[in-house]
Short mmCIF file of C-alpha atoms in Angstrom, two decimals:
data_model
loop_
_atom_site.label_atom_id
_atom_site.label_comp_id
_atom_site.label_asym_id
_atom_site.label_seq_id
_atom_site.Cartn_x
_atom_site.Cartn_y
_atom_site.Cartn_z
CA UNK A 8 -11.28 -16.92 86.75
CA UNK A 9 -9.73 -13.87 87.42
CA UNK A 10 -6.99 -12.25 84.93
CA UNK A 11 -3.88 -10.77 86.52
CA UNK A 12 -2.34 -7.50 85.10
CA UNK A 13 1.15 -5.86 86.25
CA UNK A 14 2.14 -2.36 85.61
CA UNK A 15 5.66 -0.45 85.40
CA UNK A 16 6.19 3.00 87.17
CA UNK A 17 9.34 4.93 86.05
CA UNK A 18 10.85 8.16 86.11
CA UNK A 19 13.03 10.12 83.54
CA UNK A 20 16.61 11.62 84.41
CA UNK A 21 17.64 14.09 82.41
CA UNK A 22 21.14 14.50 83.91
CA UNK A 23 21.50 10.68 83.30
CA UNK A 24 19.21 9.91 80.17
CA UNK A 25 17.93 6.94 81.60
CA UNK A 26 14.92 5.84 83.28
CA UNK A 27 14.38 4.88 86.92
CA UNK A 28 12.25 1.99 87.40
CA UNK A 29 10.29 3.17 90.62
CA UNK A 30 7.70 0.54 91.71
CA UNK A 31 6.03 -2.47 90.10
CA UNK A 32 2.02 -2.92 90.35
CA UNK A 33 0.06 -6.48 90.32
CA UNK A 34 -3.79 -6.39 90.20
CA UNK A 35 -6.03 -8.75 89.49
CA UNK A 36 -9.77 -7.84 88.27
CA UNK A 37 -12.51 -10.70 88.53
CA UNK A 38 -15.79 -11.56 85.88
CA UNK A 39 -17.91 -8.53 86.02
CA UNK A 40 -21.51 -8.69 85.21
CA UNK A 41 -21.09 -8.16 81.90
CA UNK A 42 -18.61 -9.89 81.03
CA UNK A 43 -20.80 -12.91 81.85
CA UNK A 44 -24.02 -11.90 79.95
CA UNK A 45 -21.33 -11.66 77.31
CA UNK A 46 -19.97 -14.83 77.57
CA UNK A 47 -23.11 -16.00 77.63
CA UNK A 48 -24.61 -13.86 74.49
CA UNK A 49 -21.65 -15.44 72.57
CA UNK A 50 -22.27 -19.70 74.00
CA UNK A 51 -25.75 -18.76 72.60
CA UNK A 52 -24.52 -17.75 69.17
CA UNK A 53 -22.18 -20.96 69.02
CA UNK A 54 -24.86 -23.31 70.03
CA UNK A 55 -27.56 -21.42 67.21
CA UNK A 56 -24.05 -21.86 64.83
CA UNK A 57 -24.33 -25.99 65.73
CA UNK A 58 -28.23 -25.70 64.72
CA UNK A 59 -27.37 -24.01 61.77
CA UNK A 60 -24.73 -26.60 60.87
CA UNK A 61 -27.30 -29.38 61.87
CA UNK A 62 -30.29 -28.17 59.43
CA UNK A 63 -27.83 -28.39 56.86
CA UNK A 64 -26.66 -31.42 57.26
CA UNK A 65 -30.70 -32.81 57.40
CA UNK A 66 -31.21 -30.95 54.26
CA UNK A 67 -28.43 -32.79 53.10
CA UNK A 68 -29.10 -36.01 54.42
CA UNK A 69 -33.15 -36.07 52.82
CA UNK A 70 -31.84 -34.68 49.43
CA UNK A 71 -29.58 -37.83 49.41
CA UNK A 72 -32.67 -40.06 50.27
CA UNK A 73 -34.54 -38.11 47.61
CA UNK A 74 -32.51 -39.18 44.66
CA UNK A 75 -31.95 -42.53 46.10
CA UNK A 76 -35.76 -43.17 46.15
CA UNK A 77 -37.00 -42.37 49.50
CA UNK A 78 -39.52 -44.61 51.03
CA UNK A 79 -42.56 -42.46 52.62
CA UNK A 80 -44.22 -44.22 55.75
CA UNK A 81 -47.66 -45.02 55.59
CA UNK A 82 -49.98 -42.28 57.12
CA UNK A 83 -54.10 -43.12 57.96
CA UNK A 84 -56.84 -40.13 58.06
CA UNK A 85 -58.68 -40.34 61.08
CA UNK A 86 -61.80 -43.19 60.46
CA UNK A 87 -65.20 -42.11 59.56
CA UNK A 88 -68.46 -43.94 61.55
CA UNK A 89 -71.72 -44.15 61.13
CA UNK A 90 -73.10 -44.08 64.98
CA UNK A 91 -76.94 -43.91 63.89
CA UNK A 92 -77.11 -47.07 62.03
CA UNK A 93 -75.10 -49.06 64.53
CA UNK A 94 -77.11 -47.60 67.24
CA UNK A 95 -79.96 -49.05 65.23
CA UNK A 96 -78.01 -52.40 65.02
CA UNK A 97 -77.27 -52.75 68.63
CA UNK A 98 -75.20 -54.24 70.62
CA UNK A 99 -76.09 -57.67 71.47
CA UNK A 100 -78.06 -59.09 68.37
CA UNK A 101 -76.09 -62.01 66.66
CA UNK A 102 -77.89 -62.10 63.37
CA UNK A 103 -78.99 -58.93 61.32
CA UNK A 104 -82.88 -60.27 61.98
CA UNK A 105 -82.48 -59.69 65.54
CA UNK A 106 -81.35 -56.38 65.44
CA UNK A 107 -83.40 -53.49 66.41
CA UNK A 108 -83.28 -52.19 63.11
CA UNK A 109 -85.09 -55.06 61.52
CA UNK A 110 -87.54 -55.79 64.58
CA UNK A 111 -88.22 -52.40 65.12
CA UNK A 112 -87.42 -49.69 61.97
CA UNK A 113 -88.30 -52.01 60.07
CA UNK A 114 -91.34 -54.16 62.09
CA UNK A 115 -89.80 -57.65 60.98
CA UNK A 116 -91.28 -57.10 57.97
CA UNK A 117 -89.41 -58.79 55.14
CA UNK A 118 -91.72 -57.36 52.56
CA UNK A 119 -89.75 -54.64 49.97
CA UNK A 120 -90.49 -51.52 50.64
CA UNK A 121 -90.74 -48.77 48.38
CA UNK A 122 -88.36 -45.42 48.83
CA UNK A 123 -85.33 -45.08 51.21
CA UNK A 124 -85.22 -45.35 54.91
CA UNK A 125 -83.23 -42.64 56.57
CA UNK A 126 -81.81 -42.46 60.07
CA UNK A 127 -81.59 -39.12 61.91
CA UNK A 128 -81.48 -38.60 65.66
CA UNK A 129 -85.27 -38.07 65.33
CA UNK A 130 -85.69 -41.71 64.18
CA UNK A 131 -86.18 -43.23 60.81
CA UNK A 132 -88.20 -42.51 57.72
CA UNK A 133 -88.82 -42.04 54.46
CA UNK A 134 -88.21 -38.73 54.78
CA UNK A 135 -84.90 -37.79 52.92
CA UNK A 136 -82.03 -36.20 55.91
CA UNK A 137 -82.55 -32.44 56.16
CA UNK A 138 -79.82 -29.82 55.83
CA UNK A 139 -78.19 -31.51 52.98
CA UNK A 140 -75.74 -29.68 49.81
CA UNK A 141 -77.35 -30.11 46.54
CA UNK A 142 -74.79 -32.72 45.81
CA UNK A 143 -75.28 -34.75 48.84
CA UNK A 144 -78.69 -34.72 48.45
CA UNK A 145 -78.42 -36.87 45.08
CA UNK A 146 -76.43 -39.17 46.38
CA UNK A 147 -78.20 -40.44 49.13
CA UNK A 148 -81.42 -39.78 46.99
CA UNK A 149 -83.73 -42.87 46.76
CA UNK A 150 -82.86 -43.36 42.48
CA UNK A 151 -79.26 -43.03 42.93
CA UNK A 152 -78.87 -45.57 45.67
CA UNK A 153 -81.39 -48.29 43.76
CA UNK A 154 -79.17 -47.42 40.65
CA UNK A 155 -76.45 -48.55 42.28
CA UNK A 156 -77.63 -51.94 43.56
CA UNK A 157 -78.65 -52.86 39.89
CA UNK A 158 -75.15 -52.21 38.54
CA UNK A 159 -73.84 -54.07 41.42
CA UNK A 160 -76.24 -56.97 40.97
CA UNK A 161 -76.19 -56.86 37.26
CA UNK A 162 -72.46 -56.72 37.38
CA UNK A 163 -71.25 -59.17 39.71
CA UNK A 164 -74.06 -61.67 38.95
CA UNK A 165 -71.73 -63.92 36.88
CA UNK A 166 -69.12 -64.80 39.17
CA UNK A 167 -70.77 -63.57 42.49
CA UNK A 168 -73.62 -66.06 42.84
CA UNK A 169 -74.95 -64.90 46.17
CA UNK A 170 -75.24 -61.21 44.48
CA UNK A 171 -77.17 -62.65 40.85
CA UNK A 172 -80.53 -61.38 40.36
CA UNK A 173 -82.37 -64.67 41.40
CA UNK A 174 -80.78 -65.52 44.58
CA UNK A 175 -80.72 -61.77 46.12
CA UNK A 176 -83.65 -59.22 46.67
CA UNK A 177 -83.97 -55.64 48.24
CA UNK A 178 -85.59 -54.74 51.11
CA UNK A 179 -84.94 -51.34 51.64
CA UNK A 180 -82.03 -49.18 51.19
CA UNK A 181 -80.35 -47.24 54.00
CA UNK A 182 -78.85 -43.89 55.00
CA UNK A 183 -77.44 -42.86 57.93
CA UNK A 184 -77.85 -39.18 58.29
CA UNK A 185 -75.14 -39.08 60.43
CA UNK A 186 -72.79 -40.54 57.27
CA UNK A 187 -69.50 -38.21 56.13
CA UNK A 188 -71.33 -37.78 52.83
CA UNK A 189 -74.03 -36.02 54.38
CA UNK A 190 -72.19 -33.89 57.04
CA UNK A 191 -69.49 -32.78 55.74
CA UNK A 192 -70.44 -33.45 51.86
CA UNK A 193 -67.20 -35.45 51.55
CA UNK A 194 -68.40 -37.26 47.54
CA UNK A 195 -65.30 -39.08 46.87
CA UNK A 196 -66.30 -41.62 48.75
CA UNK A 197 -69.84 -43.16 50.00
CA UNK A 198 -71.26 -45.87 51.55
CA UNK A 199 -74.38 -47.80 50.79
CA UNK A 200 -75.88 -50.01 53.03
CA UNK A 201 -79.06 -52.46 51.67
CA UNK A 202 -81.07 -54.30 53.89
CA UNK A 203 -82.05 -57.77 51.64
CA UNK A 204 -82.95 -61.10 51.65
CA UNK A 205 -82.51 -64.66 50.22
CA UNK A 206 -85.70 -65.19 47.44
CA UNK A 207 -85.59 -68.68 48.02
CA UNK A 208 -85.48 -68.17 52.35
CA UNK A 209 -87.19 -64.37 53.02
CA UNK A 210 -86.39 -65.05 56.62
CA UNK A 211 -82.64 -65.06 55.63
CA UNK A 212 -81.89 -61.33 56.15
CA UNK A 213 -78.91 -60.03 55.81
CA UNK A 214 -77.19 -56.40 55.09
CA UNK A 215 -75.44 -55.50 52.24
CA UNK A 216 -72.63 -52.68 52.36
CA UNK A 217 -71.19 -51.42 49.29
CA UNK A 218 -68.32 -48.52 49.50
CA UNK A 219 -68.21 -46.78 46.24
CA UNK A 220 -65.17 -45.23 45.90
CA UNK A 221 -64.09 -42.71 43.06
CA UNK A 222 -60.58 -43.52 41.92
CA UNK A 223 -57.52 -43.62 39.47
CA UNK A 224 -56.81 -46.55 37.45
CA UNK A 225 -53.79 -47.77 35.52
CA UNK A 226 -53.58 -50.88 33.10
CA UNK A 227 -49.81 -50.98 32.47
CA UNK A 228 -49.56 -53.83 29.91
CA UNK A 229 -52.05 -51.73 28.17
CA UNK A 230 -50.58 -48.29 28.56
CA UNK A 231 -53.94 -47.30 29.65
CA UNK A 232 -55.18 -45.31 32.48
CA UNK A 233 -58.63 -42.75 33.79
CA UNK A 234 -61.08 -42.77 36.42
CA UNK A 235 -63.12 -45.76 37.87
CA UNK A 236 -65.32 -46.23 40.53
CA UNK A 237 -64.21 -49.12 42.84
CA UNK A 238 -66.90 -50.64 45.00
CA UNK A 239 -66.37 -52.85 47.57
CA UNK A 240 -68.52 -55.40 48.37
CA UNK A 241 -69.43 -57.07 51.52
CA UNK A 242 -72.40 -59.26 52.59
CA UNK A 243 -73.01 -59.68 56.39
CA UNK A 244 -75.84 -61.98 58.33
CA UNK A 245 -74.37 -63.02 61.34
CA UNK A 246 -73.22 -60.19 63.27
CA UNK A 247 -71.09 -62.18 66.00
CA UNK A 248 -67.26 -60.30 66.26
CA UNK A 249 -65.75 -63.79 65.62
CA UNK A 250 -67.36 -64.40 62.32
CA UNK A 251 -64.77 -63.55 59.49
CA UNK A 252 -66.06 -60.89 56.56
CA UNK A 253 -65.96 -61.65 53.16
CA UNK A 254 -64.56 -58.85 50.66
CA UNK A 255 -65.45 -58.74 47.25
CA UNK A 256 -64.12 -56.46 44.24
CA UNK A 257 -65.62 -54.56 41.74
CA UNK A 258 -64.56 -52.12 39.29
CA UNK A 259 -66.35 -50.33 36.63
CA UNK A 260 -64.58 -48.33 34.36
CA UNK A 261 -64.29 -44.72 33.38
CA UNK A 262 -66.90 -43.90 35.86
CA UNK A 263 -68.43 -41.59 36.90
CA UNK A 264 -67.82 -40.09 33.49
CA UNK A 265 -70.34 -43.12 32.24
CA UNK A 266 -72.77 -45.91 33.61
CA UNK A 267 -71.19 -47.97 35.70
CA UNK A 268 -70.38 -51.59 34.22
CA UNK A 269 -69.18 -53.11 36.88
CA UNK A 270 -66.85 -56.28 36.67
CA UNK A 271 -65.50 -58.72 39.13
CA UNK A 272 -61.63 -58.32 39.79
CA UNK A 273 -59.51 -60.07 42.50
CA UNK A 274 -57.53 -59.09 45.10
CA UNK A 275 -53.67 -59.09 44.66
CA UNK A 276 -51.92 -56.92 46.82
CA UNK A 277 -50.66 -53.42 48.14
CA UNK A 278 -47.65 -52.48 45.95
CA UNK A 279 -44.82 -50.47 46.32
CA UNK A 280 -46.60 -47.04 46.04
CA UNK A 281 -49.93 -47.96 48.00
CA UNK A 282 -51.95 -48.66 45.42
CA UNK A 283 -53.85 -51.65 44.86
CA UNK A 284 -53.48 -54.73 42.35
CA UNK A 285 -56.68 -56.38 41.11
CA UNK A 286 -56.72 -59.23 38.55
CA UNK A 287 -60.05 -58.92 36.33
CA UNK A 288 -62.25 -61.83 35.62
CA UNK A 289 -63.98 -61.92 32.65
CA UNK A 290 -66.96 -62.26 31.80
CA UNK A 291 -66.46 -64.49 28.85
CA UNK A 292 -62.89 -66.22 28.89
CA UNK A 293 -62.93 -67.11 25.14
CA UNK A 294 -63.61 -63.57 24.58
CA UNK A 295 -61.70 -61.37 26.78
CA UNK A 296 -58.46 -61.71 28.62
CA UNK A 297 -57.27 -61.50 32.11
CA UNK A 298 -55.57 -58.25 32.95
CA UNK A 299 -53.97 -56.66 36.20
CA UNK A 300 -54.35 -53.05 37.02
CA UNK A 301 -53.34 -50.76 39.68
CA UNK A 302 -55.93 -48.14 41.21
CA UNK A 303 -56.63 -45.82 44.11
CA UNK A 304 -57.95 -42.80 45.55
CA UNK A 305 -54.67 -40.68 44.22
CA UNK A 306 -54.86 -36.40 45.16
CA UNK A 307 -51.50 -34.03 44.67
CA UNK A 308 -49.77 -31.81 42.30
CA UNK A 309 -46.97 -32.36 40.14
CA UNK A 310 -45.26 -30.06 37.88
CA UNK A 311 -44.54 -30.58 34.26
CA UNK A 312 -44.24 -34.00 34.51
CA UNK A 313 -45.43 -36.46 37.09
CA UNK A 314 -42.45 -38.69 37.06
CA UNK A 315 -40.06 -35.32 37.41
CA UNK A 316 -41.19 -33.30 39.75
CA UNK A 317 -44.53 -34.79 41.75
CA UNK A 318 -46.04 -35.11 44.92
CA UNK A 319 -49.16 -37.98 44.97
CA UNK A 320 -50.56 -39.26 47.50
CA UNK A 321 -52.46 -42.85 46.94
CA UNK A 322 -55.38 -43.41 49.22
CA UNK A 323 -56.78 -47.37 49.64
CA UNK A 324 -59.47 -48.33 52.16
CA UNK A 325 -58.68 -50.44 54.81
CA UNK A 326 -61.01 -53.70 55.83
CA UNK A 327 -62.74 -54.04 58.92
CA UNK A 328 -62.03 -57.65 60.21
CA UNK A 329 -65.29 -57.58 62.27
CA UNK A 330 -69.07 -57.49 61.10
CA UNK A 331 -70.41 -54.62 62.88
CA UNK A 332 -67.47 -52.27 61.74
CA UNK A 333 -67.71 -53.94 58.06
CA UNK A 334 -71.44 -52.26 57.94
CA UNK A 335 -70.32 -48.75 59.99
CA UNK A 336 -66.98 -47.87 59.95
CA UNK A 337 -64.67 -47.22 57.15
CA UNK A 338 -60.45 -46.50 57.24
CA UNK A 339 -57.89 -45.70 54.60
CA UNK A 340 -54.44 -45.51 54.51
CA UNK A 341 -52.40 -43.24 52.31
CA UNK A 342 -48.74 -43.65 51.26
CA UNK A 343 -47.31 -39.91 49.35
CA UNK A 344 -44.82 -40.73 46.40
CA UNK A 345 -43.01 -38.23 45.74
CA UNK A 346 -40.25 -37.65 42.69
CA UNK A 347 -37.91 -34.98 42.25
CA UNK A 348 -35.49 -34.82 39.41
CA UNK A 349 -34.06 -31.64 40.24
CA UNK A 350 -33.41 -32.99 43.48
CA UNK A 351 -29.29 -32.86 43.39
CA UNK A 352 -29.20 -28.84 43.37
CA UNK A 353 -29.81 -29.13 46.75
CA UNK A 354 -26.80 -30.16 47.64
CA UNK A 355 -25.18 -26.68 47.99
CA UNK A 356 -26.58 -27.45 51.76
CA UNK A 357 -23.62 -29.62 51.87
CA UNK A 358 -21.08 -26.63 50.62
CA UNK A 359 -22.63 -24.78 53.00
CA UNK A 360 -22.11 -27.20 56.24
CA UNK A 361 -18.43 -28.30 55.52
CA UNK A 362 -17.89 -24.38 55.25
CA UNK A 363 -19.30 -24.06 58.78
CA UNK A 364 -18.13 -27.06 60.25
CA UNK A 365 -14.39 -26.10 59.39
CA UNK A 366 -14.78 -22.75 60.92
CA UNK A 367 -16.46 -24.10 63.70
CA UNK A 368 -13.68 -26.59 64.17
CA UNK A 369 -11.36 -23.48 64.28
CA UNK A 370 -12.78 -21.73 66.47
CA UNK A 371 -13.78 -24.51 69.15
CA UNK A 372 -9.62 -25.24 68.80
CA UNK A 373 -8.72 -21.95 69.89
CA UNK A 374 -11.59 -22.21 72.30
CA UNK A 375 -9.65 -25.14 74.21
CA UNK A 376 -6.18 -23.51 73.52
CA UNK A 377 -7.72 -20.42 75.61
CA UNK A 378 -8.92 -22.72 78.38
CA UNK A 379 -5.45 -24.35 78.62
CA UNK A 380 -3.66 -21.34 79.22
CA UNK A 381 -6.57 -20.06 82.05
CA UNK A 382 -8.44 -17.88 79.50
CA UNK A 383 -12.19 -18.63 78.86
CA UNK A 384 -13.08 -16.98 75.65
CA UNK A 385 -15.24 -17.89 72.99
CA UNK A 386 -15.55 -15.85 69.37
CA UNK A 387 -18.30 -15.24 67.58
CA UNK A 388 -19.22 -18.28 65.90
CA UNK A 389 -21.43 -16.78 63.22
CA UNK A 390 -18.94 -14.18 61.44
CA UNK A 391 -17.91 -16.82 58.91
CA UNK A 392 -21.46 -16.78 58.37
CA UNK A 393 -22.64 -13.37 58.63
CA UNK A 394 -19.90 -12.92 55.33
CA UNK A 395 -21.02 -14.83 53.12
CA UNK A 396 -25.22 -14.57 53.91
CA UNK A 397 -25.86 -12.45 50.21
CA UNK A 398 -23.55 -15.30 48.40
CA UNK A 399 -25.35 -18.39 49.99
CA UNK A 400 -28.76 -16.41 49.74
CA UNK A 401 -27.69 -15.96 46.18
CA UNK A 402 -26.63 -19.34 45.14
CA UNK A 403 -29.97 -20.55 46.93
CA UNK A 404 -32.64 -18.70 44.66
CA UNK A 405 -30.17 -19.88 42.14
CA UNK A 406 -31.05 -23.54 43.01
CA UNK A 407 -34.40 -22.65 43.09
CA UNK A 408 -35.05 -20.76 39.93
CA UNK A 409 -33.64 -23.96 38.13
CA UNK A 410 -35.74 -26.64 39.96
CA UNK A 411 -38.89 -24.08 39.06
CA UNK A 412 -39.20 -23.44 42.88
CA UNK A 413 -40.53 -26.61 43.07
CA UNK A 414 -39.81 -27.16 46.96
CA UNK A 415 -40.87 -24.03 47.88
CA UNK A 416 -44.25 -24.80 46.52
CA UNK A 417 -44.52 -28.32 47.73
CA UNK A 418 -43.93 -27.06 51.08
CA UNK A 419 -46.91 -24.30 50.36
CA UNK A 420 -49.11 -27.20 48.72
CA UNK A 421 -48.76 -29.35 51.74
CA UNK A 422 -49.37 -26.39 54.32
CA UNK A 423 -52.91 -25.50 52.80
CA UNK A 424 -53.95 -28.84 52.45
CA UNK A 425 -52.68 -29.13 55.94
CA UNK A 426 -54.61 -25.99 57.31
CA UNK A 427 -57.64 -26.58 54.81
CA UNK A 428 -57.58 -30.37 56.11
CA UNK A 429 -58.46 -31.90 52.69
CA UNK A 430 -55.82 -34.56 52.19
CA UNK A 431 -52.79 -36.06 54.08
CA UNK A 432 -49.35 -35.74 52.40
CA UNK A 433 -45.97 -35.79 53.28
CA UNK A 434 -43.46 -32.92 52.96
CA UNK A 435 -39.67 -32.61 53.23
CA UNK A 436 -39.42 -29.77 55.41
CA UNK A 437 -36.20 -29.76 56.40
CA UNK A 438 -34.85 -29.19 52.79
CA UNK A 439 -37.24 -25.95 52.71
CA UNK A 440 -35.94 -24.89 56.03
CA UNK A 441 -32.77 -24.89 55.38
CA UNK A 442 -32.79 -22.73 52.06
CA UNK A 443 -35.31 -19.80 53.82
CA UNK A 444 -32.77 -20.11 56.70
CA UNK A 445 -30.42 -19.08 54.22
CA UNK A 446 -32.72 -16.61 52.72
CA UNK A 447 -33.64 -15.11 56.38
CA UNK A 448 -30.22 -14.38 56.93
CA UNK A 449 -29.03 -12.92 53.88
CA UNK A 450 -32.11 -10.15 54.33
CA UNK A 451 -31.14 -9.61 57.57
CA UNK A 452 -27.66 -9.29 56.69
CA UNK A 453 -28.91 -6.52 53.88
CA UNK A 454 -30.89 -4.83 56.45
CA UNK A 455 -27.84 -4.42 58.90
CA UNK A 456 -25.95 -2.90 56.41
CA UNK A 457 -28.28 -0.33 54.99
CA UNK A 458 -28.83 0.68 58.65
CA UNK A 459 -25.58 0.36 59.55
CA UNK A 460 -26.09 -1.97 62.32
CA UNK A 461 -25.15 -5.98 62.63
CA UNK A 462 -28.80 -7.70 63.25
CA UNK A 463 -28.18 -10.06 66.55
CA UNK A 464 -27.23 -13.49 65.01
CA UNK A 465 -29.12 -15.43 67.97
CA UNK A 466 -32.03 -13.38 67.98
CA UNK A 467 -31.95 -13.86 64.27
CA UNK A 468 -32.25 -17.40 64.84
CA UNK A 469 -34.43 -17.47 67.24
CA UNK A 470 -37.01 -15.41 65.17
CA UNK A 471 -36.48 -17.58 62.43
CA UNK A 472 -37.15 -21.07 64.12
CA UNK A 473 -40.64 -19.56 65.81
CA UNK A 474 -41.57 -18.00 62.46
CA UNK A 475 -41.13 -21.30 60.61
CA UNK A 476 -42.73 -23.51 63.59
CA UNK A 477 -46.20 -21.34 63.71
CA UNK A 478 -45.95 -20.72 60.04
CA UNK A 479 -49.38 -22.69 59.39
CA UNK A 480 -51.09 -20.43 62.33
CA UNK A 481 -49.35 -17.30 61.34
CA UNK A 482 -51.26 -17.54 57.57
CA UNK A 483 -54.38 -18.39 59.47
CA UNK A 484 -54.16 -14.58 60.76
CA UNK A 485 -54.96 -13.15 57.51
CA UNK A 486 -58.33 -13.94 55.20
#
């Protein structure tokens, strides 16, 4: 639009002592070229003003959910199969005697074998997987995985009557080479897999999978809690994808740290933090009592306290509804619970935002005033911020010295185990994003005026945002 501008000529009579108005001048000037880059320039700062005001109010919004007991979704790790033993299973047997692994690895031969077999790309034998960790190479070692199936047997014998010493015998144990234990020496976890048959019918084969899981366990009528290994149980014959899978339970306490005892427990449900409920049976009702505990696979930090300031994620397994992936695939599902009683200081975020949003409310008034009267003109949206970037940067290590920084490292916990791929959690980023923004733009607000010189507000912004985006691929530049 273009602006008009008038202009008064006039001469000066001495004789008189007035002036003489000659002639009266009208011109009008149109938008140069930069006037619209700077129109533009300044539409950019107020929209990277809005973003400002929006990451404050998300900040805002989560710290609110945060002290009113925020409800994580569930998250799953991407599954982990065994391909060489269900290769060797094939495709189209029904029962586990038809399979090529019993007809052919094994030569139908029901007869218990001595040793381990072990499946490689090569083909099977005896011959323990090559290219294996120390550690690995114990587990899947023939005494470990026998040592096993007599805890299990011994264990479970007394309310499992399919698994009691005189109704169940070993063939052979099994490793796949292939397995997550061996490749990528992941110990937390393993899975056994037992060919066996019925003493009483030897041409009753069937395969036995056991997933041994290292985990956390709490008794809280008993105030109790410490490690356990949690192995869970299935027996499979009939390999047709309609036949249902039985899951048993069995926990032995304060292993690994001792010999597994393993007991019998039922299956109550997921609770409210992803764990699971078991109900023991005992052994010998007159002598011991029923109890319910809690357990899973549980990795995180917390920091003084775990009910203060914590960040857990519980890991539980997830059961295969068909045969074949009950004997060579395994999922979990994590849920993160997170606690943070020092939560509230982040509220400043919502100072902070009303502060903008009333200038910004100012400023978009005289905006449509302007327009009204044939003007277009926009201010710059970020001076109300640019004034006060050392106070909020201030008052934000402030918030942060008395929570013990303890977003700042949850966000740098969750990054490496991001980058490092160990573990699935959940972070509140936007929280952490909003206080560096703050932090960003107080040190560039220092560094403008030691050099004398305002630092662009929307490049500032812009920098920001693609600094905190690639942040996990940025550290990955550095060793």
């Amino acid at each position: 639009m273009a602006a008009s501008r008038s202009s008064v000529h006039a001469s000066f009579s001495p004789a008189t002592g007035t002036f003489t108005k000659l002639k009266l001048h009208h011109s009008k000037k149109g938008l140069t070229a930069m006037k619209v880059v700077h129109l533009l320039h300044r539409t950019g700062i107020l929209v990277a003003a809005i973003v400002y005001f929006v990451f404050c109010v998300k900040a805002t919004k989560l710290t609110i959910e945060i002290l009113r007991g925020k409800d994580n979704p569930v998250m799953s790790p991407p599954p982990s199969d065994v391909s060489l033993l269900r290769t060797a299973l094939g495709t189209s047997a029904t029962t586990v005697r038809d399979t090529p692994l019993h007809r052919t690895v094994v030569h139908d031969d029901g007869t218990p074998a001595g040793g381990t077999l072990y499946l490689e790309k090569s083909g099977a034998s005896f011959k323990a997987c090559a290219r294996m960790s120390p550690l690995a190479t114990e587990i899947v070692a023939d005494g470990f995985q026998r040592s096993i199936y007599d805890a299990i047997v011994l264990g479970a014998g007394y309310n499992l009557t399919f698994l009691a010493p005189d109704s169940i015998e070993l063939i052979v144990p099994i490793v796949d080479c292939s397995s997550i234990a061996v490749v990528e020496e992941y110990v937390s976890s393993t899975r056994m897999t037992y060919l066996v048959r019925d003493r009483r019918t030897s041409a009753d084969v069937s395969i036995l999978t056991v997933d041994l899981y290292n985990q956390e366990y709490f008794i809280k009528a008993q105030k109790e809690h410490g490690p356990a290994g949690v192995a869970i149980v299935s027996l499979v014959k009939d390999l047709q994808p309609t036949t249902a899978v039985d899951y048993h339970f069995l926990v032995a306490l304060e292993y690994p740290y001792e010999e597994p005892e393993f007991d019998v427990y039922t299956f109550l449900q997921v609770d409210d933090e992803g764990m699971w409920s078991l109900q023991h049976i005992p052994k010998d009702p007159k002598k011991e009592l029923p109890f319910v505990l809690t357990t899973a696979f549980r990795t995180g930090f917390f920091l003084k306290s775990e009910t203060r300031q914590s960040t857990v994620s519980n890991e539980v397994p997830i059961l295969a509804q068909t045969p074949l992936d009950a004997i060579t695939r395994a999922d979990s599902a994590s849920k993160t619970v997170q606690y943070d009683s020092w939560a509230w200081v982040h509220l400043v975020q919502l100072l902070f935002g009303l502060n903008l949003l009333l200038n910004l409310l100012i400023l978009l008034t005289v905006v449509f005033h302007n327009l009204r009267a044939g003007k277009f003109w926009i201010g710059d949206a970020f001076v109300p911020i640019s004034s006060t970037t050392t106070i909020r940067g201030a008052i934000v290590l402030v918030t942060w010295g008395v929570s013990g920084f303890w977003s700042f490292y949850e966000l740098a916990y969750h990054d490496t185990y991001e980058i490092l791929g160990i573990s699935t959690t959940h972070a509140y980023d936007d929280i952490v994003r909003a206080d560096l923004m703050c932090l960003y733009l107080m040190i560039c607000g220092l560094m403008g005026t030691v050099f004398r010189e305002r630092v662009d507000p929307l490049l500032t912004m812009i920098c920001f945002e693609i600094g905190f985006e690639s942040r996990r691929r940025i550290s990955q530049w550095f060793p």
